[in-house]
């Protein structure tokens, strides 16, 4: 016989600005918040700002709304519950220019902005692809941000306390990447044979994957990473046929030669 499909519950509401005016054509999403549960729905607000997110399971959801020129806004709503208002603030922007240690513009550097409060929608990223090393982070919520800049093989930089105001663009000027060092080494199996085609990357924090510093091992298992940030970094190797390695710490000093790193992979890919 026929199978009856459960229609699910809905979250309805309205997207508006601080003055109470409807925000049409905003992208609205609902994400289920219960631990171990993943569910979502998407909709676009109508001319009156109203939206209808259907097919949801019972429970609390995080509702987000995004529109050009505005910072992404968030609200919490119960599926099947009362309508919810999602209020958009006019966003600000962060712009600047990235150069290397010699002053040459760096195209395609990755720029991130993390707000001090680390709440939802408070992390932004972009590439320096505006020409001459310039970058633009649009639709940023007002507040204070820490900037991080990385370019593979060219170095990294940081800028803290960057303040963003609603409707304004904050120009941080020129950010110069600190000259990095080089990490060389080899990836081998338990018998000491070089492993070809292993992916090697370096991170400041062993528990977070944020770096662009990545390379592949050659036919002898050898590798070289350039532009590695100064100080201790965690070097990890991966290969489909082997278990991921434990991080190996390398101390990077651009004025000294970093001792070669040896990474041993055990059989057991995943």
PDB file of C-alpha atoms in Angstrom, residues 52-248:
ATOM      1  CA  UNK A  52       8.214  29.300   6.601  1.00  0.00           C
ATOM      2  CA  UNK A  53      10.758  26.564   7.400  1.00  0.00           C
ATOM      3  CA  UNK A  54       8.933  23.249   7.097  1.00  0.00           C
ATOM      4  CA  UNK A  55       9.676  19.556   7.490  1.00  0.00           C
ATOM      5  CA  UNK A  56      11.402  19.937  10.849  1.00  0.00           C
ATOM      6  CA  UNK A  57      11.576  17.486  13.732  1.00  0.00           C
ATOM      7  CA  UNK A  58      10.425  18.566  17.201  1.00  0.00           C
ATOM      8  CA  UNK A  59      12.920  20.491  19.293  1.00  0.00           C
ATOM      9  CA  UNK A  60      14.869  23.715  19.491  1.00  0.00           C
ATOM     10  CA  UNK A  61      16.523  25.073  16.381  1.00  0.00           C
ATOM     11  CA  UNK A  62      18.956  27.877  15.687  1.00  0.00           C
ATOM     12  CA  UNK A  63      17.488  30.140  13.005  1.00  0.00           C
ATOM     13  CA  UNK A  64      19.847  32.315  10.961  1.00  0.00           C
ATOM     14  CA  UNK A  65      19.079  35.019   8.413  1.00  0.00           C
ATOM     15  CA  UNK A  66      21.529  36.574   5.948  1.00  0.00           C
ATOM     16  CA  UNK A  67      21.082  39.449   3.518  1.00  0.00           C
ATOM     17  CA  UNK A  68      23.617  41.543   1.559  1.00  0.00           C
ATOM     18  CA  UNK A  69      24.808  44.547   3.522  1.00  0.00           C
ATOM     19  CA  UNK A  70      23.807  43.007   6.844  1.00  0.00           C
ATOM     20  CA  UNK A  71      25.530  40.843   9.417  1.00  0.00           C
ATOM     21  CA  UNK A  72      24.067  37.357   9.765  1.00  0.00           C
ATOM     22  CA  UNK A  73      21.483  37.353  12.568  1.00  0.00           C
ATOM     23  CA  UNK A  74      20.483  34.461  14.822  1.00  0.00           C
ATOM     24  CA  UNK A  75      17.470  33.480  16.931  1.00  0.00           C
ATOM     25  CA  UNK A  76      16.337  30.346  18.740  1.00  0.00           C
ATOM     26  CA  UNK A  77      12.933  28.823  17.987  1.00  0.00           C
ATOM     27  CA  UNK A  78      10.925  25.710  18.793  1.00  0.00           C
ATOM     28  CA  UNK A  79       9.659  23.705  15.811  1.00  0.00           C
ATOM     29  CA  UNK A  80       5.867  24.040  15.815  1.00  0.00           C
ATOM     30  CA  UNK A  81       6.081  26.872  18.337  1.00  0.00           C
ATOM     31  CA  UNK A  82       5.375  30.574  18.284  1.00  0.00           C
ATOM     32  CA  UNK A  83       6.560  32.696  15.317  1.00  0.00           C
ATOM     33  CA  UNK A  84      10.023  34.200  15.730  1.00  0.00           C
ATOM     34  CA  UNK A  85      11.459  37.561  14.691  1.00  0.00           C
ATOM     35  CA  UNK A  86      14.999  37.577  13.308  1.00  0.00           C
ATOM     36  CA  UNK A  87      16.467  41.075  13.487  1.00  0.00           C
ATOM     37  CA  UNK A  88      19.206  42.118  11.050  1.00  0.00           C
ATOM     38  CA  UNK A  89      21.846  44.718  11.858  1.00  0.00           C
ATOM     39  CA  UNK A  90      23.629  46.668   9.150  1.00  0.00           C
ATOM     40  CA  UNK A  91      27.044  45.046   8.803  1.00  0.00           C
ATOM     41  CA  UNK A  92      30.444  46.647   8.718  1.00  0.00           C
ATOM     42  CA  UNK A  93      33.500  45.579   6.748  1.00  0.00           C
ATOM     43  CA  UNK A  94      37.226  45.036   7.221  1.00  0.00           C
ATOM     44  CA  UNK A  95      39.687  45.840   4.456  1.00  0.00           C
ATOM     45  CA  UNK A  96      43.452  45.939   4.160  1.00  0.00           C
ATOM     46  CA  UNK A  97      46.474  44.864   2.160  1.00  0.00           C
ATOM     47  CA  UNK A  98      48.806  41.900   2.636  1.00  0.00           C
ATOM     48  CA  UNK A  99      52.503  42.036   1.750  1.00  0.00           C
ATOM     49  CA  UNK A 100      55.373  39.654   2.371  1.00  0.00           C
ATOM     50  CA  UNK A 101      58.517  40.313   4.410  1.00  0.00           C
ATOM     51  CA  UNK A 102      60.078  42.090   1.395  1.00  0.00           C
ATOM     52  CA  UNK A 103      57.032  44.322   0.868  1.00  0.00           C
ATOM     53  CA  UNK A 104      55.687  42.570  -2.239  1.00  0.00           C
ATOM     54  CA  UNK A 105      51.881  42.186  -2.403  1.00  0.00           C
ATOM     55  CA  UNK A 106      50.605  38.708  -1.578  1.00  0.00           C
ATOM     56  CA  UNK A 107      47.668  37.567  -3.673  1.00  0.00           C
ATOM     57  CA  UNK A 108      45.356  34.843  -2.376  1.00  0.00           C
ATOM     58  CA  UNK A 109      46.471  35.091   1.269  1.00  0.00           C
ATOM     59  CA  UNK A 110      43.797  33.744   3.625  1.00  0.00           C
ATOM     60  CA  UNK A 111      42.457  36.334   6.047  1.00  0.00           C
ATOM     61  CA  UNK A 112      40.297  35.388   9.039  1.00  0.00           C
ATOM     62  CA  UNK A 113      38.499  37.543  11.597  1.00  0.00           C
ATOM     63  CA  UNK A 114      37.398  36.049  14.928  1.00  0.00           C
ATOM     64  CA  UNK A 115      35.293  38.070  17.354  1.00  0.00           C
ATOM     65  CA  UNK A 116      36.303  38.220  20.995  1.00  0.00           C
ATOM     66  CA  UNK A 117      33.001  36.679  22.122  1.00  0.00           C
ATOM     67  CA  UNK A 118      33.251  33.725  19.651  1.00  0.00           C
ATOM     68  CA  UNK A 119      29.470  33.540  19.254  1.00  0.00           C
ATOM     69  CA  UNK A 120      27.624  32.240  16.177  1.00  0.00           C
ATOM     70  CA  UNK A 121      28.323  34.183  13.010  1.00  0.00           C
ATOM     71  CA  UNK A 122      31.355  35.836  14.599  1.00  0.00           C
ATOM     72  CA  UNK A 123      33.969  34.198  12.380  1.00  0.00           C
ATOM     73  CA  UNK A 124      34.680  35.506   8.882  1.00  0.00           C
ATOM     74  CA  UNK A 125      37.237  34.594   6.227  1.00  0.00           C
ATOM     75  CA  UNK A 126      38.254  35.794   2.779  1.00  0.00           C
ATOM     76  CA  UNK A 127      41.105  35.733   0.283  1.00  0.00           C
ATOM     77  CA  UNK A 128      43.307  38.671  -0.614  1.00  0.00           C
ATOM     78  CA  UNK A 129      41.932  38.620  -4.147  1.00  0.00           C
ATOM     79  CA  UNK A 130      40.976  42.283  -4.630  1.00  0.00           C
ATOM     80  CA  UNK A 131      44.235  43.030  -6.471  1.00  0.00           C
ATOM     81  CA  UNK A 132      47.614  44.265  -5.184  1.00  0.00           C
ATOM     82  CA  UNK A 133      47.259  42.056  -2.101  1.00  0.00           C
ATOM     83  CA  UNK A 134      44.064  43.765  -0.928  1.00  0.00           C
ATOM     84  CA  UNK A 135      41.244  41.937   0.854  1.00  0.00           C
ATOM     85  CA  UNK A 136      37.680  42.683   1.925  1.00  0.00           C
ATOM     86  CA  UNK A 137      35.618  41.012   4.642  1.00  0.00           C
ATOM     87  CA  UNK A 138      32.015  42.221   4.118  1.00  0.00           C
ATOM     88  CA  UNK A 139      28.863  42.007   6.245  1.00  0.00           C
ATOM     89  CA  UNK A 140      30.740  41.766   9.554  1.00  0.00           C
ATOM     90  CA  UNK A 141      28.781  42.193  12.787  1.00  0.00           C
ATOM     91  CA  UNK A 142      29.842  45.174  14.937  1.00  0.00           C
ATOM     92  CA  UNK A 143      32.441  44.344  17.583  1.00  0.00           C
ATOM     93  CA  UNK A 144      36.139  43.696  18.184  1.00  0.00           C
ATOM     94  CA  UNK A 145      37.984  41.121  16.110  1.00  0.00           C
ATOM     95  CA  UNK A 146      41.349  39.393  15.947  1.00  0.00           C
ATOM     96  CA  UNK A 147      42.729  39.022  12.420  1.00  0.00           C
ATOM     97  CA  UNK A 148      44.900  36.158  11.245  1.00  0.00           C
ATOM     98  CA  UNK A 149      46.659  36.131   7.867  1.00  0.00           C
ATOM     99  CA  UNK A 150      48.352  33.125   6.262  1.00  0.00           C
ATOM    100  CA  UNK A 151      49.901  32.515   2.863  1.00  0.00           C
ATOM    101  CA  UNK A 152      51.398  29.161   2.000  1.00  0.00           C
ATOM    102  CA  UNK A 153      55.150  29.453   1.729  1.00  0.00           C
ATOM    103  CA  UNK A 154      55.113  33.200   2.477  1.00  0.00           C
ATOM    104  CA  UNK A 155      54.520  33.392   6.244  1.00  0.00           C
ATOM    105  CA  UNK A 156      51.769  34.603   8.554  1.00  0.00           C
ATOM    106  CA  UNK A 157      50.706  37.622  10.620  1.00  0.00           C
ATOM    107  CA  UNK A 158      48.142  38.621  13.236  1.00  0.00           C
ATOM    108  CA  UNK A 159      46.379  41.832  14.216  1.00  0.00           C
ATOM    109  CA  UNK A 160      44.270  42.109  17.375  1.00  0.00           C
ATOM    110  CA  UNK A 161      41.631  44.556  18.575  1.00  0.00           C
ATOM    111  CA  UNK A 162      40.234  45.469  15.154  1.00  0.00           C
ATOM    112  CA  UNK A 163      36.964  47.329  15.802  1.00  0.00           C
ATOM    113  CA  UNK A 164      34.056  47.145  13.370  1.00  0.00           C
ATOM    114  CA  UNK A 165      31.148  49.604  13.416  1.00  0.00           C
ATOM    115  CA  UNK A 166      27.763  49.172  11.775  1.00  0.00           C
ATOM    116  CA  UNK A 167      27.684  50.535   8.219  1.00  0.00           C
ATOM    117  CA  UNK A 168      31.384  51.426   8.197  1.00  0.00           C
ATOM    118  CA  UNK A 169      34.511  49.951   6.669  1.00  0.00           C
ATOM    119  CA  UNK A 170      37.547  49.543   8.925  1.00  0.00           C
ATOM    120  CA  UNK A 171      40.813  49.795   6.979  1.00  0.00           C
ATOM    121  CA  UNK A 172      43.609  48.031   8.865  1.00  0.00           C
ATOM    122  CA  UNK A 173      46.230  49.267   6.410  1.00  0.00           C
ATOM    123  CA  UNK A 174      49.127  47.079   5.315  1.00  0.00           C
ATOM    124  CA  UNK A 175      49.763  43.767   7.070  1.00  0.00           C
ATOM    125  CA  UNK A 176      53.265  42.391   6.574  1.00  0.00           C
ATOM    126  CA  UNK A 177      53.749  38.652   6.842  1.00  0.00           C
ATOM    127  CA  UNK A 178      56.513  37.538   9.165  1.00  0.00           C
ATOM    128  CA  UNK A 179      59.232  35.590   7.422  1.00  0.00           C
ATOM    129  CA  UNK A 180      58.819  31.920   8.247  1.00  0.00           C
ATOM    130  CA  UNK A 181      61.219  29.035   8.365  1.00  0.00           C
ATOM    131  CA  UNK A 182      61.524  25.668   6.651  1.00  0.00           C
ATOM    132  CA  UNK A 183      60.710  22.212   7.965  1.00  0.00           C
ATOM    133  CA  UNK A 184      62.205  19.234   6.146  1.00  0.00           C
ATOM    134  CA  UNK A 185      61.796  15.575   6.910  1.00  0.00           C
ATOM    135  CA  UNK A 186      60.730  12.147   5.790  1.00  0.00           C
ATOM    136  CA  UNK A 187      57.660   9.952   6.225  1.00  0.00           C
ATOM    137  CA  UNK A 188      58.415   6.233   6.575  1.00  0.00           C
ATOM    138  CA  UNK A 189      56.636   2.989   7.430  1.00  0.00           C
ATOM    139  CA  UNK A 190      57.438   0.731  10.402  1.00  0.00           C
ATOM    140  CA  UNK A 191      60.290  -0.863   8.428  1.00  0.00           C
ATOM    141  CA  UNK A 192      61.832   2.512   7.626  1.00  0.00           C
ATOM    142  CA  UNK A 193      60.805   2.577   3.966  1.00  0.00           C
ATOM    143  CA  UNK A 194      59.848   5.975   2.548  1.00  0.00           C
ATOM    144  CA  UNK A 195      56.123   6.496   1.891  1.00  0.00           C
ATOM    145  CA  UNK A 196      55.280   8.226  -1.386  1.00  0.00           C
ATOM    146  CA  UNK A 197      52.261  10.534  -1.655  1.00  0.00           C
ATOM    147  CA  UNK A 198      51.673  11.156   2.050  1.00  0.00           C
ATOM    148  CA  UNK A 199      50.096  14.513   2.910  1.00  0.00           C
ATOM    149  CA  UNK A 200      52.086  16.500   5.471  1.00  0.00           C
ATOM    150  CA  UNK A 201      50.853  19.648   7.176  1.00  0.00           C
ATOM    151  CA  UNK A 202      52.021  21.869  10.023  1.00  0.00           C
ATOM    152  CA  UNK A 203      49.895  23.590  12.684  1.00  0.00           C
ATOM    153  CA  UNK A 204      50.590  25.798  15.678  1.00  0.00           C
ATOM    154  CA  UNK A 205      47.771  24.060  17.561  1.00  0.00           C
ATOM    155  CA  UNK A 206      47.707  20.267  17.302  1.00  0.00           C
ATOM    156  CA  UNK A 207      43.942  20.239  17.954  1.00  0.00           C
ATOM    157  CA  UNK A 208      42.877  22.685  15.222  1.00  0.00           C
ATOM    158  CA  UNK A 209      43.244  22.443  11.431  1.00  0.00           C
ATOM    159  CA  UNK A 210      43.599  26.039  10.232  1.00  0.00           C
ATOM    160  CA  UNK A 211      46.891  26.201   8.374  1.00  0.00           C
ATOM    161  CA  UNK A 212      47.506  26.251   4.630  1.00  0.00           C
ATOM    162  CA  UNK A 213      50.940  24.730   5.190  1.00  0.00           C
ATOM    163  CA  UNK A 214      50.648  21.435   3.357  1.00  0.00           C
ATOM    164  CA  UNK A 215      52.728  19.362   0.961  1.00  0.00           C
ATOM    165  CA  UNK A 216      53.102  15.835  -0.449  1.00  0.00           C
ATOM    166  CA  UNK A 217      56.002  13.474   0.072  1.00  0.00           C
ATOM    167  CA  UNK A 218      58.130  12.514  -2.920  1.00  0.00           C
ATOM    168  CA  UNK A 219      59.285   9.098  -4.125  1.00  0.00           C
ATOM    169  CA  UNK A 220      61.640   8.656  -1.147  1.00  0.00           C
ATOM    170  CA  UNK A 221      59.105   9.902   1.421  1.00  0.00           C
ATOM    171  CA  UNK A 222      60.931  13.230   1.766  1.00  0.00           C
ATOM    172  CA  UNK A 223      59.070  16.533   2.178  1.00  0.00           C
ATOM    173  CA  UNK A 224      59.724  20.232   2.676  1.00  0.00           C
ATOM    174  CA  UNK A 225      57.408  22.892   4.100  1.00  0.00           C
ATOM    175  CA  UNK A 226      58.395  26.532   3.629  1.00  0.00           C
ATOM    176  CA  UNK A 227      56.962  29.667   5.210  1.00  0.00           C
ATOM    177  CA  UNK A 228      56.346  27.822   8.476  1.00  0.00           C
ATOM    178  CA  UNK A 229      55.619  30.215  11.391  1.00  0.00           C
ATOM    179  CA  UNK A 230      58.387  30.826  13.894  1.00  0.00           C
ATOM    180  CA  UNK A 231      58.257  28.799  17.101  1.00  0.00           C
ATOM    181  CA  UNK A 232      56.995  25.297  17.874  1.00  0.00           C
ATOM    182  CA  UNK A 233      54.713  23.723  15.248  1.00  0.00           C
ATOM    183  CA  UNK A 234      53.030  20.334  15.122  1.00  0.00           C
ATOM    184  CA  UNK A 235      53.770  18.311  11.981  1.00  0.00           C
ATOM    185  CA  UNK A 236      51.303  15.566  11.009  1.00  0.00           C
ATOM    186  CA  UNK A 237      51.304  13.090   8.103  1.00  0.00           C
ATOM    187  CA  UNK A 238      48.357  11.254   6.505  1.00  0.00           C
ATOM    188  CA  UNK A 239      48.101   8.515   3.883  1.00  0.00           C
ATOM    189  CA  UNK A 240      45.027   6.471   2.851  1.00  0.00           C
ATOM    190  CA  UNK A 241      46.819   3.176   3.509  1.00  0.00           C
ATOM    191  CA  UNK A 242      48.124   4.128   6.949  1.00  0.00           C
ATOM    192  CA  UNK A 243      46.831   5.372  10.284  1.00  0.00           C
ATOM    193  CA  UNK A 244      47.283   9.095  10.853  1.00  0.00           C
ATOM    194  CA  UNK A 245      50.496   9.959  12.671  1.00  0.00           C
ATOM    195  CA  UNK A 246      50.762  11.546  16.075  1.00  0.00           C
ATOM    196  CA  UNK A 247      51.956  15.167  15.863  1.00  0.00           C
ATOM    197  CA  UNK A 248      55.720  15.662  15.833  1.00  0.00           C
TER     198      UNK A 248
END
